């Protein structure tokens, strides 16, 4: 079970932090990922983080602006987004490493 | 990035009839370990995607056996032996062999 929160309307150039709380599986043993979806661009893998947080991978379009982190003591996954652009507008999903489990999604809208 | 191309993009099917979706990748999806990282997802309207098939042909837990996956290298197929009403929605293939993971554009299955 994955539950995201934090989606909101934010101005271009602004920042936002998304969170995901996991339950029902061993979070500390799972790669975790963020995936986003827009009507125009479909599904896009945003980034992934290793079980212990030691390795992180990002898609080129967000590298340097987005940061994934996790707290295995709280079964939580975060996505810190900065310098947001209109093309970052999407539903953001938290997912297990190879997307065997997805959250319900949270909507981020970047607009002035 | 690896480009995933699905066909058809629209698939009208009569209840009880079979359906087939093709997915082609721009590069081989065979890992160095010999596994092929090709997955299939189903997304019902208003819901999150759900993984149906992993590693080309392995059905995820709870997925009906009317769903099957096949293929190798760069060409893959998802088959539904007898379409049921609950199968409507979007189907996506996704590769995890090369970073970043990438999705096909989606195939919309509808009932005739």
PDB file of C-alpha atoms in Angstrom:
ATOM      1  CA  UNK A   1       0.000   0.000   0.000  1.00  0.00           C
ATOM      2  CA  UNK A   2       1.410   3.388  -1.039  1.00  0.00           C
ATOM      3  CA  UNK A   3      -0.153   6.760  -0.246  1.00  0.00           C
ATOM      4  CA  UNK A   4       1.162   9.980  -1.787  1.00  0.00           C
ATOM      5  CA  UNK A   5       0.537  13.507  -0.574  1.00  0.00           C
ATOM      6  CA  UNK A   6       1.743  17.029  -1.202  1.00  0.00           C
ATOM      7  CA  UNK A   7       0.421  17.784  -4.660  1.00  0.00           C
ATOM      8  CA  UNK A   8      -0.596  21.403  -5.209  1.00  0.00           C
ATOM      9  CA  UNK A   9      -0.767  24.365  -7.564  1.00  0.00           C
ATOM     10  CA  UNK A  10       2.626  26.092  -7.671  1.00  0.00           C
ATOM     11  CA  UNK A  11       4.035  28.948  -9.717  1.00  0.00           C
ATOM     12  CA  UNK A  12       6.787  28.435 -12.292  1.00  0.00           C
ATOM     13  CA  UNK A  13      10.153  28.554 -10.567  1.00  0.00           C
ATOM     14  CA  UNK A  14       8.631  27.437  -7.302  1.00  0.00           C
ATOM     15  CA  UNK A  15       9.286  24.387  -5.134  1.00  0.00           C
ATOM     16  CA  UNK A  16       7.192  21.536  -3.800  1.00  0.00           C
ATOM     17  CA  UNK A  17       7.779  18.407  -1.739  1.00  0.00           C
ATOM     18  CA  UNK A  18       5.829  15.224  -2.335  1.00  0.00           C
ATOM     19  CA  UNK A  19       5.687  12.421   0.198  1.00  0.00           C
ATOM     20  CA  UNK A  20       4.758   8.767   0.040  1.00  0.00           C
ATOM     21  CA  UNK A  21       4.042   6.475   2.985  1.00  0.00           C
ATOM     22  CA  UNK A  22       4.413   2.739   2.461  1.00  0.00           C
ATOM     23  CA  UNK A  23       2.828  -0.159   4.313  1.00  0.00           C
ATOM     24  CA  UNK A  24       2.247  -3.862   3.839  1.00  0.00           C
ATOM     25  CA  UNK A  25       5.704  -4.769   2.570  1.00  0.00           C
ATOM     26  CA  UNK A  26       9.310  -4.489   3.689  1.00  0.00           C
ATOM     27  CA  UNK A  27      10.028  -0.929   2.600  1.00  0.00           C
ATOM     28  CA  UNK A  28      13.689  -1.005   3.621  1.00  0.00           C
ATOM     29  CA  UNK A  29      14.345  -3.865   1.189  1.00  0.00           C
ATOM     30  CA  UNK A  30      12.698  -2.222  -1.804  1.00  0.00           C
ATOM     31  CA  UNK A  31      13.992   0.100  -4.462  1.00  0.00           C
ATOM     32  CA  UNK A  32      11.474   2.913  -4.746  1.00  0.00           C
ATOM     33  CA  UNK A  33      10.566   5.152  -7.639  1.00  0.00           C
ATOM     34  CA  UNK A  34       8.561   8.153  -8.741  1.00  0.00           C
ATOM     35  CA  UNK A  35       6.660   8.038 -12.035  1.00  0.00           C
ATOM     36  CA  UNK A  36       4.583  10.841 -13.510  1.00  0.00           C
ATOM     37  CA  UNK A  37       1.742  10.907 -16.005  1.00  0.00           C
ATOM     38  CA  UNK A  38       0.357  13.590 -18.281  1.00  0.00           C
ATOM     39  CA  UNK A  39      -2.321  13.349 -20.966  1.00  0.00           C
ATOM     40  CA  UNK A  40       0.157  14.592 -23.562  1.00  0.00           C
ATOM     41  CA  UNK A  41       3.371  12.751 -22.697  1.00  0.00           C
ATOM     42  CA  UNK A  42       1.939   9.626 -21.100  1.00  0.00           C
ATOM     43  CA  UNK A  43       3.898   7.828 -18.397  1.00  0.00           C
ATOM     44  CA  UNK A  44       7.420   9.031 -17.564  1.00  0.00           C
ATOM     45  CA  UNK A  45       9.838   7.523 -15.083  1.00  0.00           C
ATOM     46  CA  UNK A  46      11.142  10.371 -12.902  1.00  0.00           C
ATOM     47  CA  UNK A  47      13.695   8.633 -10.719  1.00  0.00           C
ATOM     48  CA  UNK A  48      14.573   5.751  -8.433  1.00  0.00           C
ATOM     49  CA  UNK A  49      16.390   5.269  -5.126  1.00  0.00           C
ATOM     50  CA  UNK A  50      18.171   2.201  -3.833  1.00  0.00           C
ATOM     51  CA  UNK A  51      17.024   0.357  -0.704  1.00  0.00           C
ATOM     52  CA  UNK A  52      19.477   2.136   1.588  1.00  0.00           C
ATOM     53  CA  UNK A  53      19.384   5.459  -0.262  1.00  0.00           C
ATOM     54  CA  UNK A  54      23.002   5.152  -1.423  1.00  0.00           C
ATOM     55  CA  UNK A  55      22.183   5.284  -5.148  1.00  0.00           C
ATOM     56  CA  UNK A  56      19.744   7.546  -6.927  1.00  0.00           C
ATOM     57  CA  UNK A  57      18.879   7.839 -10.600  1.00  0.00           C
ATOM     58  CA  UNK A  58      16.995  10.621 -12.363  1.00  0.00           C
ATOM     59  CA  UNK A  59      15.631  11.178 -15.827  1.00  0.00           C
ATOM     60  CA  UNK A  60      17.532  13.941 -17.665  1.00  0.00           C
ATOM     61  CA  UNK A  61      14.597  16.360 -17.638  1.00  0.00           C
ATOM     62  CA  UNK A  62      14.574  16.598 -13.822  1.00  0.00           C
ATOM     63  CA  UNK A  63      18.204  15.969 -12.878  1.00  0.00           C
ATOM     64  CA  UNK A  64      19.553  18.865 -10.824  1.00  0.00           C
ATOM     65  CA  UNK A  65      16.040  20.099  -9.989  1.00  0.00           C
ATOM     66  CA  UNK A  66      14.455  17.090  -8.273  1.00  0.00           C
ATOM     67  CA  UNK A  67      15.813  15.094  -5.334  1.00  0.00           C
ATOM     68  CA  UNK A  68      14.551  11.738  -4.131  1.00  0.00           C
ATOM     69  CA  UNK A  69      15.098  10.733  -0.514  1.00  0.00           C
ATOM     70  CA  UNK A  70      13.800   8.101   1.872  1.00  0.00           C
ATOM     71  CA  UNK A  71      13.510   7.393   5.586  1.00  0.00           C
ATOM     72  CA  UNK A  72      13.427   3.668   6.221  1.00  0.00           C
ATOM     73  CA  UNK A  73      12.570   4.228   9.903  1.00  0.00           C
ATOM     74  CA  UNK A  74       9.325   5.895   8.831  1.00  0.00           C
ATOM     75  CA  UNK A  75       8.628   3.890   5.646  1.00  0.00           C
ATOM     76  CA  UNK A  76       8.574   7.159   3.765  1.00  0.00           C
ATOM     77  CA  UNK A  77       9.715   8.338   0.348  1.00  0.00           C
ATOM     78  CA  UNK A  78      10.018  11.987  -0.661  1.00  0.00           C
ATOM     79  CA  UNK A  79      10.403  13.913  -3.897  1.00  0.00           C
ATOM     80  CA  UNK A  80      11.733  17.439  -3.480  1.00  0.00           C
ATOM     81  CA  UNK A  81      11.037  19.465  -6.615  1.00  0.00           C
ATOM     82  CA  UNK A  82      12.540  22.870  -7.279  1.00  0.00           C
ATOM     83  CA  UNK A  83      12.680  25.333 -10.158  1.00  0.00           C
ATOM     84  CA  UNK A  84       9.396  23.868 -11.380  1.00  0.00           C
ATOM     85  CA  UNK A  85       8.315  24.320 -14.983  1.00  0.00           C
ATOM     86  CA  UNK A  86       5.015  24.026 -16.779  1.00  0.00           C
ATOM     87  CA  UNK A  87       6.072  20.712 -18.256  1.00  0.00           C
ATOM     88  CA  UNK A  88       6.366  19.296 -14.742  1.00  0.00           C
ATOM     89  CA  UNK A  89       2.582  19.466 -14.449  1.00  0.00           C
ATOM     90  CA  UNK A  90       1.483  15.857 -13.959  1.00  0.00           C
ATOM     91  CA  UNK A  91       0.039  13.263 -11.661  1.00  0.00           C
ATOM     92  CA  UNK A  92       2.970  11.924  -9.646  1.00  0.00           C
ATOM     93  CA  UNK A  93       2.947   8.305  -8.530  1.00  0.00           C
ATOM     94  CA  UNK A  94       5.076   6.646  -5.921  1.00  0.00           C
ATOM     95  CA  UNK A  95       5.910   3.063  -6.937  1.00  0.00           C
ATOM     96  CA  UNK A  96       8.036   0.173  -5.837  1.00  0.00           C
ATOM     97  CA  UNK A  97      11.268  -0.298  -7.742  1.00  0.00           C
ATOM     98  CA  UNK A  98       9.977  -1.979 -10.877  1.00  0.00           C
ATOM     99  CA  UNK A  99       6.442  -0.673 -10.458  1.00  0.00           C
ATOM    100  CA  UNK A 100       4.887  -3.820  -9.015  1.00  0.00           C
ATOM    101  CA  UNK A 101       2.910  -1.559  -6.660  1.00  0.00           C
ATOM    102  CA  UNK A 102       1.655   2.020  -7.247  1.00  0.00           C
ATOM    103  CA  UNK A 103       0.086   4.696  -5.097  1.00  0.00           C
ATOM    104  CA  UNK A 104      -3.066   6.553  -6.054  1.00  0.00           C
ATOM    105  CA  UNK A 105      -1.129   9.562  -7.345  1.00  0.00           C
ATOM    106  CA  UNK A 106      -0.997  13.241  -6.413  1.00  0.00           C
ATOM    107  CA  UNK A 107      -1.544  16.116  -8.842  1.00  0.00           C
ATOM    108  CA  UNK A 108       1.091  18.793  -9.320  1.00  0.00           C
ATOM    109  CA  UNK A 109       0.087  21.814 -11.379  1.00  0.00           C
ATOM    110  CA  UNK A 110       2.702  24.387 -12.338  1.00  0.00           C
ATOM    111  CA  UNK A 111       1.041  27.563 -13.517  1.00  0.00           C
ATOM    112  CA  UNK A 112       0.972  31.288 -12.842  1.00  0.00           C
TER     113      UNK A 112
ATOM    114  CA  UNK B   1      16.531   6.725 -24.374  1.00  0.00           C
ATOM    115  CA  UNK B   2      14.941   3.460 -25.499  1.00  0.00           C
ATOM    116  CA  UNK B   3      11.805   4.149 -27.513  1.00  0.00           C
ATOM    117  CA  UNK B   4       8.889   1.796 -26.950  1.00  0.00           C
ATOM    118  CA  UNK B   5       6.360   1.640 -29.780  1.00  0.00           C
ATOM    119  CA  UNK B   6       2.982   0.020 -29.262  1.00  0.00           C
ATOM    120  CA  UNK B   7       0.391  -1.025 -31.824  1.00  0.00           C
ATOM    121  CA  UNK B   8      -2.429  -0.659 -32.274  1.00  0.00           C
ATOM    122  CA  UNK B   9      -3.128   2.516 -30.299  1.00  0.00           C
ATOM    123  CA  UNK B  10      -6.859   1.787 -30.318  1.00  0.00           C
ATOM    124  CA  UNK B  11      -8.291  -1.721 -29.964  1.00  0.00           C
ATOM    125  CA  UNK B  12     -12.049  -2.306 -30.155  1.00  0.00           C
ATOM    126  CA  UNK B  13     -12.854  -5.867 -29.128  1.00  0.00           C
ATOM    127  CA  UNK B  14     -16.045  -7.899 -28.795  1.00  0.00           C
ATOM    128  CA  UNK B  15     -16.622  -9.465 -25.379  1.00  0.00           C
ATOM    129  CA  UNK B  16     -15.303 -13.014 -25.263  1.00  0.00           C
ATOM    130  CA  UNK B  17     -12.994 -12.489 -28.222  1.00  0.00           C
ATOM    131  CA  UNK B  18      -9.185 -12.466 -28.067  1.00  0.00           C
ATOM    132  CA  UNK B  19      -7.037  -9.348 -28.188  1.00  0.00           C
ATOM    133  CA  UNK B  20      -3.381  -8.761 -28.907  1.00  0.00           C
ATOM    134  CA  UNK B  21      -1.098  -5.767 -28.378  1.00  0.00           C
ATOM    135  CA  UNK B  22       2.363  -5.428 -29.863  1.00  0.00           C
ATOM    136  CA  UNK B  23       5.309  -3.587 -28.330  1.00  0.00           C
ATOM    137  CA  UNK B  24       8.610  -2.959 -30.080  1.00  0.00           C
ATOM    138  CA  UNK B  25      11.737  -1.500 -28.465  1.00  0.00           C
ATOM    139  CA  UNK B  26      14.451   0.510 -30.207  1.00  0.00           C
ATOM    140  CA  UNK B  27      17.138  -1.584 -28.496  1.00  0.00           C
ATOM    141  CA  UNK B  28      17.389  -5.130 -27.205  1.00  0.00           C
ATOM    142  CA  UNK B  29      15.963  -5.482 -23.691  1.00  0.00           C
ATOM    143  CA  UNK B  30      18.159  -8.387 -22.711  1.00  0.00           C
ATOM    144  CA  UNK B  31      20.087  -7.692 -19.504  1.00  0.00           C
ATOM    145  CA  UNK B  32      23.636  -8.771 -18.953  1.00  0.00           C
ATOM    146  CA  UNK B  33      22.233 -11.429 -16.610  1.00  0.00           C
ATOM    147  CA  UNK B  34      20.223 -12.923 -19.449  1.00  0.00           C
ATOM    148  CA  UNK B  35      16.837 -11.697 -18.219  1.00  0.00           C
ATOM    149  CA  UNK B  36      14.672  -9.558 -20.471  1.00  0.00           C
ATOM    150  CA  UNK B  37      13.147  -6.600 -18.629  1.00  0.00           C
ATOM    151  CA  UNK B  38       9.811  -6.017 -20.357  1.00  0.00           C
ATOM    152  CA  UNK B  39       6.669  -5.342 -18.351  1.00  0.00           C
ATOM    153  CA  UNK B  40       2.979  -4.797 -19.144  1.00  0.00           C
ATOM    154  CA  UNK B  41       0.571  -2.547 -17.225  1.00  0.00           C
ATOM    155  CA  UNK B  42      -3.168  -1.974 -17.275  1.00  0.00           C
ATOM    156  CA  UNK B  43      -4.774   1.299 -16.251  1.00  0.00           C
ATOM    157  CA  UNK B  44      -8.520   1.562 -15.806  1.00  0.00           C
ATOM    158  CA  UNK B  45     -10.123   5.006 -16.132  1.00  0.00           C
ATOM    159  CA  UNK B  46      -9.469   7.054 -13.014  1.00  0.00           C
ATOM    160  CA  UNK B  47      -7.132   4.491 -11.490  1.00  0.00           C
ATOM    161  CA  UNK B  48      -3.400   4.002 -11.105  1.00  0.00           C
ATOM    162  CA  UNK B  49      -1.595   1.608 -13.437  1.00  0.00           C
ATOM    163  CA  UNK B  50      -1.356  -2.000 -12.324  1.00  0.00           C
ATOM    164  CA  UNK B  51       1.433  -4.299 -13.404  1.00  0.00           C
ATOM    165  CA  UNK B  52       0.166  -7.421 -15.146  1.00  0.00           C
ATOM    166  CA  UNK B  53       3.285  -9.051 -16.533  1.00  0.00           C
ATOM    167  CA  UNK B  54       6.968  -8.798 -15.624  1.00  0.00           C
ATOM    168  CA  UNK B  55      10.051 -10.121 -17.411  1.00  0.00           C
ATOM    169  CA  UNK B  56       8.117 -10.723 -20.641  1.00  0.00           C
ATOM    170  CA  UNK B  57       5.856 -13.539 -19.505  1.00  0.00           C
ATOM    171  CA  UNK B  58       5.519 -13.741 -15.694  1.00  0.00           C
ATOM    172  CA  UNK B  59       2.015 -12.889 -14.512  1.00  0.00           C
ATOM    173  CA  UNK B  60       1.885 -10.818 -11.345  1.00  0.00           C
ATOM    174  CA  UNK B  61      -0.049 -12.076  -8.345  1.00  0.00           C
ATOM    175  CA  UNK B  62      -3.801 -12.066  -8.880  1.00  0.00           C
ATOM    176  CA  UNK B  63      -3.646 -11.511 -12.642  1.00  0.00           C
ATOM    177  CA  UNK B  64      -6.098 -13.787 -14.480  1.00  0.00           C
ATOM    178  CA  UNK B  65      -4.566 -16.464 -16.657  1.00  0.00           C
ATOM    179  CA  UNK B  66      -6.351 -15.086 -19.716  1.00  0.00           C
ATOM    180  CA  UNK B  67      -3.462 -12.590 -19.841  1.00  0.00           C
ATOM    181  CA  UNK B  68      -0.188 -13.806 -21.328  1.00  0.00           C
ATOM    182  CA  UNK B  69       3.021 -12.182 -22.476  1.00  0.00           C
ATOM    183  CA  UNK B  70       5.565 -13.345 -24.995  1.00  0.00           C
ATOM    184  CA  UNK B  71       8.441 -12.158 -27.125  1.00  0.00           C
ATOM    185  CA  UNK B  72      12.168 -11.674 -27.122  1.00  0.00           C
ATOM    186  CA  UNK B  73      14.870  -9.173 -27.988  1.00  0.00           C
ATOM    187  CA  UNK B  74      12.945  -6.174 -29.290  1.00  0.00           C
ATOM    188  CA  UNK B  75       9.480  -7.572 -30.117  1.00  0.00           C
ATOM    189  CA  UNK B  76       6.869  -8.387 -27.506  1.00  0.00           C
ATOM    190  CA  UNK B  77       3.175  -9.197 -27.346  1.00  0.00           C
ATOM    191  CA  UNK B  78       0.449  -9.081 -24.723  1.00  0.00           C
ATOM    192  CA  UNK B  79      -2.489 -11.381 -25.405  1.00  0.00           C
ATOM    193  CA  UNK B  80      -5.882 -11.603 -23.760  1.00  0.00           C
ATOM    194  CA  UNK B  81      -7.494 -14.923 -24.592  1.00  0.00           C
ATOM    195  CA  UNK B  82     -11.094 -13.814 -23.975  1.00  0.00           C
ATOM    196  CA  UNK B  83     -11.790 -10.155 -23.289  1.00  0.00           C
ATOM    197  CA  UNK B  84     -14.030  -9.329 -20.333  1.00  0.00           C
ATOM    198  CA  UNK B  85     -15.721  -6.020 -19.528  1.00  0.00           C
ATOM    199  CA  UNK B  86     -13.229  -5.272 -16.735  1.00  0.00           C
ATOM    200  CA  UNK B  87     -10.354  -5.354 -19.245  1.00  0.00           C
ATOM    201  CA  UNK B  88     -11.206  -1.958 -20.750  1.00  0.00           C
ATOM    202  CA  UNK B  89      -8.678   0.827 -20.330  1.00  0.00           C
ATOM    203  CA  UNK B  90      -5.139   1.598 -21.319  1.00  0.00           C
ATOM    204  CA  UNK B  91      -2.352  -0.946 -21.683  1.00  0.00           C
ATOM    205  CA  UNK B  92       1.304   0.062 -21.521  1.00  0.00           C
ATOM    206  CA  UNK B  93       4.530  -1.797 -22.097  1.00  0.00           C
ATOM    207  CA  UNK B  94       7.597  -0.647 -20.170  1.00  0.00           C
ATOM    208  CA  UNK B  95      11.276  -1.539 -20.409  1.00  0.00           C
ATOM    209  CA  UNK B  96      13.565  -1.624 -17.400  1.00  0.00           C
ATOM    210  CA  UNK B  97      16.730  -2.832 -19.124  1.00  0.00           C
ATOM    211  CA  UNK B  98      18.176   0.611 -19.878  1.00  0.00           C
ATOM    212  CA  UNK B  99      18.026   3.773 -17.740  1.00  0.00           C
ATOM    213  CA  UNK B 100      15.728   5.603 -17.820  1.00  0.00           C
ATOM    214  CA  UNK B 101      12.904   3.093 -17.810  1.00  0.00           C
ATOM    215  CA  UNK B 102      10.548   4.028 -20.619  1.00  0.00           C
ATOM    216  CA  UNK B 103       6.921   3.327 -21.465  1.00  0.00           C
ATOM    217  CA  UNK B 104       5.062   2.802 -24.681  1.00  0.00           C
ATOM    218  CA  UNK B 105       2.455   5.382 -25.637  1.00  0.00           C
ATOM    219  CA  UNK B 106      -0.435   3.190 -24.568  1.00  0.00           C
ATOM    220  CA  UNK B 107      -3.134   1.113 -26.263  1.00  0.00           C
ATOM    221  CA  UNK B 108      -6.763   1.884 -25.497  1.00  0.00           C
ATOM    222  CA  UNK B 109      -8.898  -1.243 -25.320  1.00  0.00           C
ATOM    223  CA  UNK B 110     -12.632  -0.730 -25.605  1.00  0.00           C
ATOM    224  CA  UNK B 111     -15.602  -3.018 -25.987  1.00  0.00           C
ATOM    225  CA  UNK B 112     -17.357  -2.963 -29.368  1.00  0.00           C
TER     226      UNK B 112
END
